[in-house]
Amino acid sequence: MFTSFLLIDAHAPALTRHRQRLAAYGPLELLDITPLHTPGAWHPKIAWDGQRWDIQMRPARPREVVGHINHAAHDQRCAPTTKGPDIPWLESTLGPGRSESLLIDAHGRAIESTYSSLIAFEGSTAWYSNHTRALPSTTLPGALQVLRDAGFNVRDTPGFEPGWLWGRPALMLNAFHGAREVYWGQLEQQRAPISAAAVTEALWMGAENVEKLRCSSGPRTRP
């Protein structure tokens, strides 16, 4: 069980929500966040193995502003709302260039993509999935607030109808890339009514210091 995110000079968006995720896995008083203060751009993985915490400081790769969903896969996750146990299966759903799959439930509804939450646009309405098998996203709540602030009507749905979703203007959201515009297979790109870059920039405006992950952390944000 783990969480991961893009970290730049000991700051990242939504660390409060990452802290909530970690607290559900293990005791935060045992978490030594010293490695997270390493200067530079990183993609840390903070994992709990049932007895201890482990932090892997992985160098950050370049962020992407577009993401590709080229196919669909029937959701076979055993623990879909926990980050970690189903990684081997999720990796098997990736296509060329690490394009993601649309994960489909037993009733034919689209839950999310391999490693991303989705926001689909219908005019000035932004739809997101509150499906019970969706991984609780650390990035989605902040992105939805950005859209509300921009004047969008934000609505939820218990999964998407794939035929309605496929090809629609949409954003993919995760804790490394932030927001990315979706390219659907070979279809002509339908641009989202708000740029992925603008959403990501707004998320980073609220970046928090890694001290937020401490058990008794107080509020700290990027100056």
Coordinates of N, CA and C in Angstrom, one line a residue, residues 7-209:
L7 N 7.0 15.8 -6.6 CA 7.5 16.6 -5.5 C 8.6 17.5 -6.0
I8 N 8.5 18.8 -5.8 CA 9.5 19.8 -6.2 C 9.9 20.6 -5.0
D9 N 11.2 20.5 -4.7 CA 11.7 21.2 -3.6 C 10.9 21.1 -2.3
A10 N 10.5 19.9 -2.0 CA 9.8 19.6 -0.8 C 8.4 20.1 -0.7
H11 N 7.8 20.4 -1.9 CA 6.4 20.8 -2.0 C 5.6 20.0 -3.0
A12 N 4.4 19.9 -2.8 CA 3.5 19.2 -3.7 C 2.0 19.5 -3.4
P13 N 1.2 19.5 -4.4 CA -0.3 19.7 -4.2 C -0.9 18.6 -3.4
A14 N -1.9 18.9 -2.6 CA -2.8 17.9 -2.0 C -2.1 17.0 -1.0
L15 N -1.1 17.5 -0.4 CA -0.4 16.6 0.6 C -1.3 16.3 1.8
T16 N -2.3 17.1 2.1 CA -3.2 16.8 3.1 C -4.0 15.5 2.8
R17 N -4.4 15.4 1.5 CA -5.1 14.2 1.1 C -4.2 13.0 1.0
H18 N -2.9 13.2 0.6 CA -2.0 12.1 0.7 C -1.8 11.6 2.2
R19 N -1.7 12.6 3.1 CA -1.6 12.2 4.5 C -2.8 11.4 4.9
Q20 N -4.0 11.7 4.5 CA -5.2 11.0 4.9 C -5.1 9.5 4.3
R21 N -4.6 9.4 3.1 CA -4.4 8.1 2.5 C -3.4 7.3 3.3
L22 N -2.3 7.9 3.7 CA -1.3 7.2 4.4 C -1.7 6.8 5.8
A23 N -2.5 7.7 6.4 CA -3.0 7.4 7.8 C -3.9 6.2 7.8
A24 N -4.6 5.9 6.7 CA -5.4 4.7 6.6 C -4.6 3.4 6.5
Y25 N -3.3 3.5 6.1 CA -2.4 2.4 5.9 C -1.7 2.0 7.1
G26 N -1.1 3.0 7.8 CA -0.3 2.7 9.0 C -0.1 3.9 9.8
P27 N 0.7 3.8 11.0 CA 0.8 4.9 12.0 C 1.8 5.9 11.4
L28 N 1.3 7.1 11.3 CA 2.2 8.2 10.8 C 3.3 8.6 11.7
E29 N 3.1 8.3 13.0 CA 4.2 8.7 13.9 C 5.5 7.9 13.6
L30 N 5.4 6.8 12.9 CA 6.6 6.1 12.5 C 7.2 6.5 11.2
L31 N 6.6 7.5 10.5 CA 7.0 7.9 9.2 C 8.1 9.0 9.3
D32 N 9.3 8.7 8.8 CA 10.4 9.7 8.8 C 10.4 10.3 7.4
I33 N 10.0 11.6 7.4 CA 9.9 12.3 6.1 C 11.2 13.0 5.7
T34 N 12.3 12.8 6.4 CA 13.6 13.4 6.1 C 13.9 13.3 4.6
P35 N 13.8 12.2 3.9 CA 14.2 12.1 2.5 C 13.4 13.1 1.6
L36 N 12.2 13.4 2.0 CA 11.3 14.2 1.2 C 11.8 15.7 1.2
H37 N 12.7 16.0 2.0 CA 13.3 17.4 2.0 C 14.4 17.5 1.0
T38 N 14.8 16.5 0.3 CA 15.8 16.5 -0.7 C 15.5 17.5 -1.8
P39 N 16.4 18.5 -2.1 CA 16.0 19.5 -3.1 C 15.9 18.8 -4.5
G40 N 15.1 19.5 -5.3 CA 15.0 19.0 -6.7 C 13.6 18.4 -7.0
A41 N 13.5 17.8 -8.2 CA 12.2 17.3 -8.6 C 12.3 15.7 -8.5
W42 N 11.3 15.2 -7.7 CA 11.3 13.8 -7.4 C 9.9 13.2 -7.6
H43 N 9.8 11.9 -7.7 CA 8.6 11.1 -7.7 C 8.6 10.1 -6.6
P44 N 8.5 10.5 -5.3 CA 8.6 9.6 -4.2 C 7.5 8.6 -4.1
K45 N 7.8 7.5 -3.6 CA 6.9 6.4 -3.3 C 7.0 6.1 -1.8
I46 N 5.9 6.4 -1.1 CA 5.8 6.2 0.3 C 5.0 5.0 0.6
A47 N 5.6 3.9 1.1 CA 4.9 2.6 1.2 C 4.9 2.1 2.6
W48 N 3.8 1.4 2.9 CA 3.6 0.7 4.2 C 3.5 -0.8 4.0
D49 N 4.4 -1.6 4.6 CA 4.4 -3.0 4.3 C 3.7 -3.8 5.4
G50 N 3.0 -3.1 6.3 CA 2.4 -3.8 7.5 C 3.2 -3.7 8.7
Q51 N 4.5 -3.3 8.6 CA 5.3 -3.2 9.8 C 6.1 -1.9 9.8
R52 N 6.5 -1.4 8.6 CA 7.3 -0.2 8.6 C 7.0 0.6 7.3
W53 N 7.4 1.9 7.4 CA 7.4 2.7 6.2 C 8.6 2.7 5.4
D54 N 8.5 2.8 4.1 CA 9.7 2.9 3.2 C 9.4 4.0 2.2
I55 N 10.4 4.9 2.0 CA 10.3 6.0 1.1 C 11.4 5.8 0.0
Q56 N 10.9 5.6 -1.2 CA 11.8 5.5 -2.4 C 11.8 6.9 -3.1
M57 N 13.0 7.5 -3.2 CA 13.1 8.8 -3.8 C 13.5 8.6 -5.3
R58 N 12.5 8.5 -6.2 CA 12.7 8.3 -7.6 C 12.8 9.6 -8.3
P59 N 13.8 9.8 -9.2 CA 13.9 11.0 -10.0 C 12.6 11.2 -10.8
A60 N 12.2 12.5 -10.9 CA 11.0 12.8 -11.6 C 11.3 12.7 -13.1
R61 N 10.4 12.1 -13.9 CA 10.4 12.1 -15.3 C 9.7 13.4 -15.8
P62 N 9.8 13.7 -17.1 CA 9.0 14.9 -17.6 C 7.5 14.7 -17.4
R63 N 6.9 15.8 -17.0 CA 5.4 15.8 -17.0 C 4.8 15.9 -18.4
E64 N 3.7 15.3 -18.5 CA 3.0 15.3 -19.8 C 1.7 16.2 -19.7
V65 N 1.4 16.8 -20.8 CA 0.2 17.7 -20.9 C -1.0 17.0 -21.6
V66 N -0.7 15.8 -22.3 CA -1.7 15.0 -22.9 C -1.6 13.6 -22.5
G67 N -2.6 12.9 -22.4 CA -2.6 11.5 -22.1 C -3.5 10.7 -23.1
H68 N -3.1 9.4 -23.3 CA -3.8 8.6 -24.4 C -4.6 7.5 -23.7
I69 N -5.8 7.4 -24.1 CA -6.6 6.2 -23.7 C -7.0 5.5 -25.0
N70 N -6.4 4.4 -25.3 CA -6.6 3.7 -26.6 C -7.5 2.5 -26.6
H71 N -7.9 2.0 -25.4 CA -8.6 0.8 -25.4 C -9.4 0.7 -24.0
A72 N -10.2 -0.3 -23.8 CA -10.9 -0.5 -22.6 C -10.5 -1.9 -22.0
A73 N -10.7 -2.1 -20.7 CA -10.4 -3.3 -20.1 C -11.4 -3.6 -19.0
H74 N -11.9 -4.8 -18.9 CA -12.8 -5.1 -17.8 C -12.1 -5.1 -16.5
D75 N -12.6 -4.4 -15.5 CA -11.9 -4.1 -14.2 C -11.8 -5.4 -13.5
Q76 N -10.6 -5.9 -13.2 CA -10.3 -7.1 -12.5 C -9.5 -6.8 -11.2
R77 N -9.6 -5.6 -10.7 CA -8.9 -5.3 -9.5 C -9.5 -6.0 -8.3
C78 N -8.6 -6.4 -7.4 CA -9.1 -7.1 -6.1 C -9.4 -6.1 -5.0
A79 N -8.6 -5.0 -5.0 CA -8.8 -3.9 -4.0 C -8.7 -2.6 -4.7
P80 N -9.8 -2.2 -5.4 CA -9.7 -1.0 -6.3 C -9.6 0.3 -5.5
T81 N -10.0 0.3 -4.3 CA -9.9 1.6 -3.5 C -8.7 1.8 -2.7
T82 N -7.7 0.8 -2.8 CA -6.4 0.9 -2.2 C -5.4 1.0 -3.2
K83 N -4.4 1.9 -3.1 CA -3.4 2.0 -4.1 C -2.2 1.1 -3.7
G84 N -2.0 0.1 -4.6 CA -0.9 -0.8 -4.4 C -1.1 -2.2 -4.8
P85 N -2.1 -2.9 -4.2 CA -2.3 -4.3 -4.4 C -2.5 -4.7 -5.9
D86 N -3.1 -3.9 -6.7 CA -3.5 -4.2 -8.0 C -2.5 -3.7 -9.1
I87 N -1.4 -3.2 -8.7 CA -0.4 -2.6 -9.6 C 0.0 -3.5 -10.7
P88 N 0.3 -4.8 -10.4 CA 0.7 -5.7 -11.5 C -0.4 -5.8 -12.6
W89 N -1.7 -6.0 -12.2 CA -2.7 -6.0 -13.2 C -2.9 -4.7 -13.9
L90 N -2.9 -3.6 -13.2 CA -3.0 -2.3 -13.9 C -1.9 -2.1 -14.9
E91 N -0.7 -2.5 -14.6 CA 0.4 -2.4 -15.5 C 0.1 -3.2 -16.8
S92 N -0.6 -4.3 -16.7 CA -0.9 -5.2 -17.8 C -1.9 -4.5 -18.7
T93 N -2.6 -3.5 -18.3 CA -3.6 -2.8 -19.1 C -3.0 -1.7 -20.0
L94 N -1.7 -1.4 -19.7 CA -1.1 -0.2 -20.4 C -0.8 -0.7 -21.9
G95 N -0.9 0.3 -22.8 CA -0.6 0.0 -24.2 C 0.7 0.7 -24.5
P96 N 1.0 0.8 -25.8 CA 2.2 1.5 -26.3 C 2.3 2.9 -25.8
G97 N 3.6 3.2 -25.4 CA 3.8 4.6 -24.8 C 3.1 4.8 -23.5
R98 N 2.7 3.7 -22.8 CA 2.0 3.7 -21.5 C 0.7 4.4 -21.6
S99 N 0.0 4.2 -22.8 CA -1.3 4.6 -23.0 C -2.2 3.9 -22.0
E100 N -3.2 4.5 -21.4 CA -4.0 3.9 -20.4 C -5.3 3.2 -21.0
S101 N -5.9 2.4 -20.2 CA -7.2 1.7 -20.6 C -8.3 2.4 -19.8
L102 N -9.5 2.4 -20.4 CA -10.7 2.7 -19.7 C -11.1 1.5 -18.9
L103 N -11.3 1.6 -17.6 CA -11.7 0.4 -16.8 C -13.2 0.3 -16.7
I104 N -13.7 -0.8 -17.1 CA -15.1 -1.0 -17.2 C -15.6 -2.0 -16.2
D105 N -16.7 -1.7 -15.5 CA -17.3 -2.5 -14.4 C -18.1 -3.7 -15.0
A106 N -18.7 -4.5 -14.1 CA -19.4 -5.7 -14.6 C -20.7 -5.3 -15.3
H107 N -21.2 -4.0 -15.1 CA -22.4 -3.6 -15.7 C -22.1 -2.7 -17.0
G108 N -20.9 -2.7 -17.4 CA -20.5 -1.9 -18.6 C -20.3 -0.4 -18.4
R109 N -20.2 0.0 -17.1 CA -19.9 1.4 -16.8 C -18.4 1.7 -16.8
A110 N -18.0 2.8 -17.2 CA -16.6 3.2 -17.2 C -16.3 3.9 -15.8
I111 N -15.3 3.3 -15.1 CA -15.0 3.8 -13.7 C -14.0 4.9 -13.7
E112 N -12.9 4.7 -14.4 CA -11.8 5.6 -14.4 C -10.8 5.0 -15.5
S113 N -9.6 5.6 -15.6 CA -8.6 4.9 -16.5 C -7.6 4.3 -15.6
T114 N -6.6 3.7 -16.2 CA -5.6 2.9 -15.5 C -5.1 3.5 -14.3
Y115 N -4.5 4.7 -14.4 CA -3.9 5.4 -13.3 C -4.4 6.9 -13.2
S116 N -5.6 7.1 -13.7 CA -6.1 8.5 -13.7 C -7.6 8.6 -13.4
S117 N -8.0 9.6 -12.7 CA -9.4 10.0 -12.6 C -9.7 10.8 -13.9
L118 N -11.0 10.8 -14.2 CA -11.4 11.5 -15.5 C -12.5 12.5 -15.2
I119 N -12.4 13.6 -15.9 CA -13.4 14.7 -15.9 C -13.8 14.8 -17.4
A120 N -15.1 14.7 -17.7 CA -15.6 14.8 -19.0 C -16.5 16.0 -19.1
F121 N -16.4 16.7 -20.2 CA -17.1 18.0 -20.4 C -18.3 17.9 -21.3
E122 N -19.4 18.5 -20.9 CA -20.6 18.6 -21.8 C -21.0 20.1 -21.7
G123 N -20.5 20.8 -22.7 CA -20.7 22.3 -22.6 C -20.1 22.9 -21.4
S124 N -20.8 23.6 -20.5 CA -20.2 24.2 -19.3 C -20.4 23.2 -18.1
T125 N -20.7 22.0 -18.3 CA -20.9 21.0 -17.2 C -19.7 20.1 -17.2
A126 N -19.1 19.9 -16.1 CA -17.9 19.0 -15.9 C -18.4 17.8 -15.1
W127 N -18.3 16.6 -15.7 CA -18.8 15.4 -15.1 C -17.6 14.6 -14.5
Y128 N -17.7 14.0 -13.3 CA -16.7 13.1 -12.8 C -17.4 11.9 -12.2
S129 N -16.6 10.8 -12.1 CA -17.1 9.5 -11.6 C -17.0 9.4 -10.1
N130 N -18.1 9.1 -9.5 CA -18.1 8.7 -8.0 C -18.3 7.2 -7.8
H131 N -17.9 6.4 -8.8 CA -18.1 5.0 -8.8 C -17.5 4.4 -7.5
T132 N -18.2 3.4 -7.0 CA -17.7 2.8 -5.7 C -16.4 2.1 -5.9
R133 N -16.0 1.7 -7.1 CA -14.7 1.0 -7.4 C -13.6 2.0 -7.8
A134 N -13.9 3.3 -7.8 CA -12.9 4.2 -8.2 C -11.9 4.5 -7.0
L135 N -10.6 4.5 -7.3 CA -9.6 4.8 -6.3 C -9.8 6.3 -5.8
P136 N -10.0 6.5 -4.5 CA -10.2 7.9 -4.1 C -9.0 8.7 -4.5
S137 N -9.2 9.7 -5.3 CA -8.2 10.5 -5.9 C -7.7 11.6 -4.9
T138 N -6.4 11.8 -4.9 CA -5.9 13.0 -4.1 C -5.9 14.2 -5.0
T139 N -6.0 14.1 -6.3 CA -5.9 15.2 -7.2 C -7.3 15.7 -7.6
L140 N -8.2 14.8 -7.8 CA -9.5 15.2 -8.3 C -10.2 16.3 -7.5
P141 N -10.3 16.3 -6.2 CA -11.0 17.3 -5.4 C -10.5 18.7 -5.7
G142 N -9.2 18.9 -5.8 CA -8.6 20.2 -6.1 C -9.0 20.6 -7.5
A143 N -8.9 19.7 -8.4 CA -9.2 20.0 -9.8 C -10.7 20.5 -10.0
L144 N -11.6 19.8 -9.3 CA -13.0 20.1 -9.3 C -13.2 21.5 -8.8
Q145 N -12.5 21.9 -7.7 CA -12.6 23.3 -7.2 C -12.1 24.3 -8.2
V146 N -11.0 24.0 -8.9 CA -10.6 24.9 -9.9 C -11.6 25.1 -11.0
L147 N -12.3 24.0 -11.3 CA -13.4 24.2 -12.3 C -14.6 25.0 -11.8
R148 N -14.9 24.8 -10.6 CA -16.0 25.6 -10.0 C -15.6 27.0 -10.0
D149 N -14.4 27.3 -9.6 CA -13.9 28.7 -9.6 C -13.9 29.3 -11.0
A150 N -13.8 28.5 -12.0 CA -13.8 29.0 -13.4 C -15.2 29.1 -14.0
G151 N -16.2 28.7 -13.2 CA -17.6 28.9 -13.6 C -18.2 27.6 -14.2
F152 N -17.6 26.5 -14.1 CA -18.2 25.2 -14.6 C -19.2 24.7 -13.5
N153 N -20.2 24.0 -14.1 CA -21.2 23.3 -13.2 C -20.6 21.9 -13.1
V154 N -20.3 21.5 -11.9 CA -19.6 20.3 -11.6 C -20.7 19.3 -11.1
R155 N -20.7 18.1 -11.8 CA -21.7 17.1 -11.4 C -21.0 15.7 -11.4
D156 N -21.6 14.8 -10.5 CA -21.0 13.5 -10.4 C -21.9 12.5 -11.1
T157 N -21.4 11.3 -11.3 CA -22.1 10.2 -11.9 C -21.5 8.9 -11.5
P158 N -22.3 7.9 -11.3 CA -21.8 6.6 -10.8 C -21.1 5.8 -12.0
G159 N -20.1 6.4 -12.5 CA -19.5 5.8 -13.7 C -20.1 6.4 -14.9
F160 N -19.3 6.3 -16.0 CA -19.7 6.9 -17.3 C -20.2 5.8 -18.3
E161 N -21.2 6.2 -19.1 CA -21.5 5.3 -20.2 C -20.4 5.4 -21.3
P162 N -19.7 4.3 -21.6 CA -18.5 4.4 -22.4 C -18.8 5.0 -23.8
G163 N -20.0 4.7 -24.4 CA -20.3 5.3 -25.7 C -20.4 6.8 -25.6
W164 N -20.9 7.3 -24.5 CA -21.0 8.8 -24.3 C -19.7 9.4 -24.0
L165 N -18.8 8.7 -23.3 CA -17.5 9.3 -22.9 C -16.5 9.3 -24.0
W166 N -16.5 8.2 -24.8 CA -15.4 8.0 -25.7 C -15.4 9.1 -26.8
G167 N -14.3 9.8 -26.9 CA -14.2 10.9 -27.9 C -14.6 12.2 -27.3
R168 N -15.1 12.3 -26.1 CA -15.6 13.6 -25.6 C -14.4 14.4 -25.0
P169 N -14.5 15.7 -25.0 CA -13.5 16.5 -24.4 C -13.3 16.1 -22.9
A170 N -12.1 15.8 -22.5 CA -11.9 15.3 -21.1 C -10.5 15.6 -20.6
L171 N -10.4 15.5 -19.3 CA -9.1 15.6 -18.6 C -8.8 14.3 -17.8
M172 N -7.6 13.9 -17.8 CA -7.1 12.9 -17.0 C -6.3 13.5 -15.8
L173 N -6.5 13.0 -14.6 CA -5.9 13.6 -13.4 C -5.2 12.6 -12.6
N174 N -3.9 12.9 -12.2 CA -3.3 12.1 -11.2 C -2.2 12.9 -10.5
A175 N -1.6 12.4 -9.5 CA -0.8 13.2 -8.6 C 0.6 13.4 -9.2
F176 N 1.0 12.8 -10.3 CA 2.3 13.1 -10.9 C 2.1 14.2 -12.0
H177 N 1.3 13.9 -13.0 CA 1.1 14.8 -14.1 C 0.2 16.0 -13.8
G178 N -0.6 15.9 -12.8 CA -1.7 16.9 -12.6 C -2.8 16.6 -13.5
A179 N -3.1 17.6 -14.4 CA -4.2 17.4 -15.4 C -3.5 17.2 -16.8
R180 N -4.1 16.3 -17.6 CA -3.7 16.1 -19.0 C -5.0 16.0 -19.8
E181 N -4.9 16.5 -21.1 CA -6.0 16.4 -22.0 C -6.0 15.0 -22.6
V182 N -7.2 14.4 -22.7 CA -7.3 13.1 -23.2 C -7.3 13.0 -24.7
Y183 N -6.5 12.1 -25.3 CA -6.6 11.7 -26.7 C -7.2 10.3 -26.7
W184 N -8.3 10.2 -27.4 CA -9.1 8.9 -27.5 C -8.7 8.1 -28.7
G185 N -7.8 7.2 -28.6 CA -7.4 6.3 -29.7 C -7.0 7.1 -30.9
Q186 N -7.6 6.8 -32.1 CA -7.3 7.5 -33.3 C -8.3 8.6 -33.6
L187 N -9.2 8.9 -32.7 CA -10.2 9.9 -33.0 C -9.5 11.3 -33.0
E188 N -10.2 12.2 -33.8 CA -9.7 13.6 -33.8 C -9.8 14.2 -32.4
Q189 N -8.8 14.9 -32.0 CA -8.8 15.5 -30.6 C -9.9 16.5 -30.5
Q190 N -10.7 16.4 -29.4 CA -11.7 17.4 -29.0 C -11.2 18.1 -27.8
R191 N -10.8 19.4 -27.9 CA -10.2 20.1 -26.9 C -11.1 20.4 -25.7
A192 N -10.6 20.2 -24.5 CA -11.4 20.6 -23.3 C -11.6 22.1 -23.2
P193 N -12.7 22.5 -22.6 CA -12.9 24.0 -22.6 C -12.1 24.7 -21.6
I194 N -11.2 24.0 -20.9 CA -10.2 24.7 -20.0 C -8.9 23.9 -20.2
S195 N -7.8 24.5 -20.3 CA -6.6 23.8 -20.6 C -6.1 23.0 -19.4
A196 N -5.5 21.9 -19.8 CA -4.9 21.0 -18.7 C -3.8 21.8 -18.0
A197 N -3.1 22.6 -18.7 CA -2.0 23.4 -18.1 C -2.5 24.3 -17.1
A198 N -3.6 25.0 -17.4 CA -4.2 25.9 -16.4 C -4.7 25.2 -15.2
V199 N -5.2 24.0 -15.3 CA -5.7 23.3 -14.1 C -4.5 22.9 -13.3
T200 N -3.4 22.4 -13.9 CA -2.2 22.0 -13.2 C -1.6 23.1 -12.5
E201 N -1.5 24.3 -13.2 CA -0.9 25.5 -12.6 C -1.7 25.9 -11.3
A202 N -3.0 25.8 -11.4 CA -3.8 26.2 -10.3 C -3.6 25.2 -9.1
L203 N -3.5 23.9 -9.4 CA -3.2 23.0 -8.3 C -1.9 23.3 -7.7
W204 N -0.8 23.6 -8.4 CA 0.5 23.9 -7.9 C 0.5 25.2 -7.1
M205 N -0.4 26.1 -7.4 CA -0.5 27.3 -6.6 C -0.8 27.0 -5.1
G206 N -1.4 25.9 -4.9 CA -1.8 25.5 -3.5 C -0.8 24.5 -3.0
A207 N 0.3 24.3 -3.6 CA 1.3 23.2 -3.1 C 1.6 23.4 -1.6
E208 N 1.7 22.3 -1.0 CA 2.0 22.3 0.5 C 3.4 21.7 0.8
N209 N 4.0 22.1 1.9 CA 5.3 21.6 2.3 C 5.1 20.2 2.9

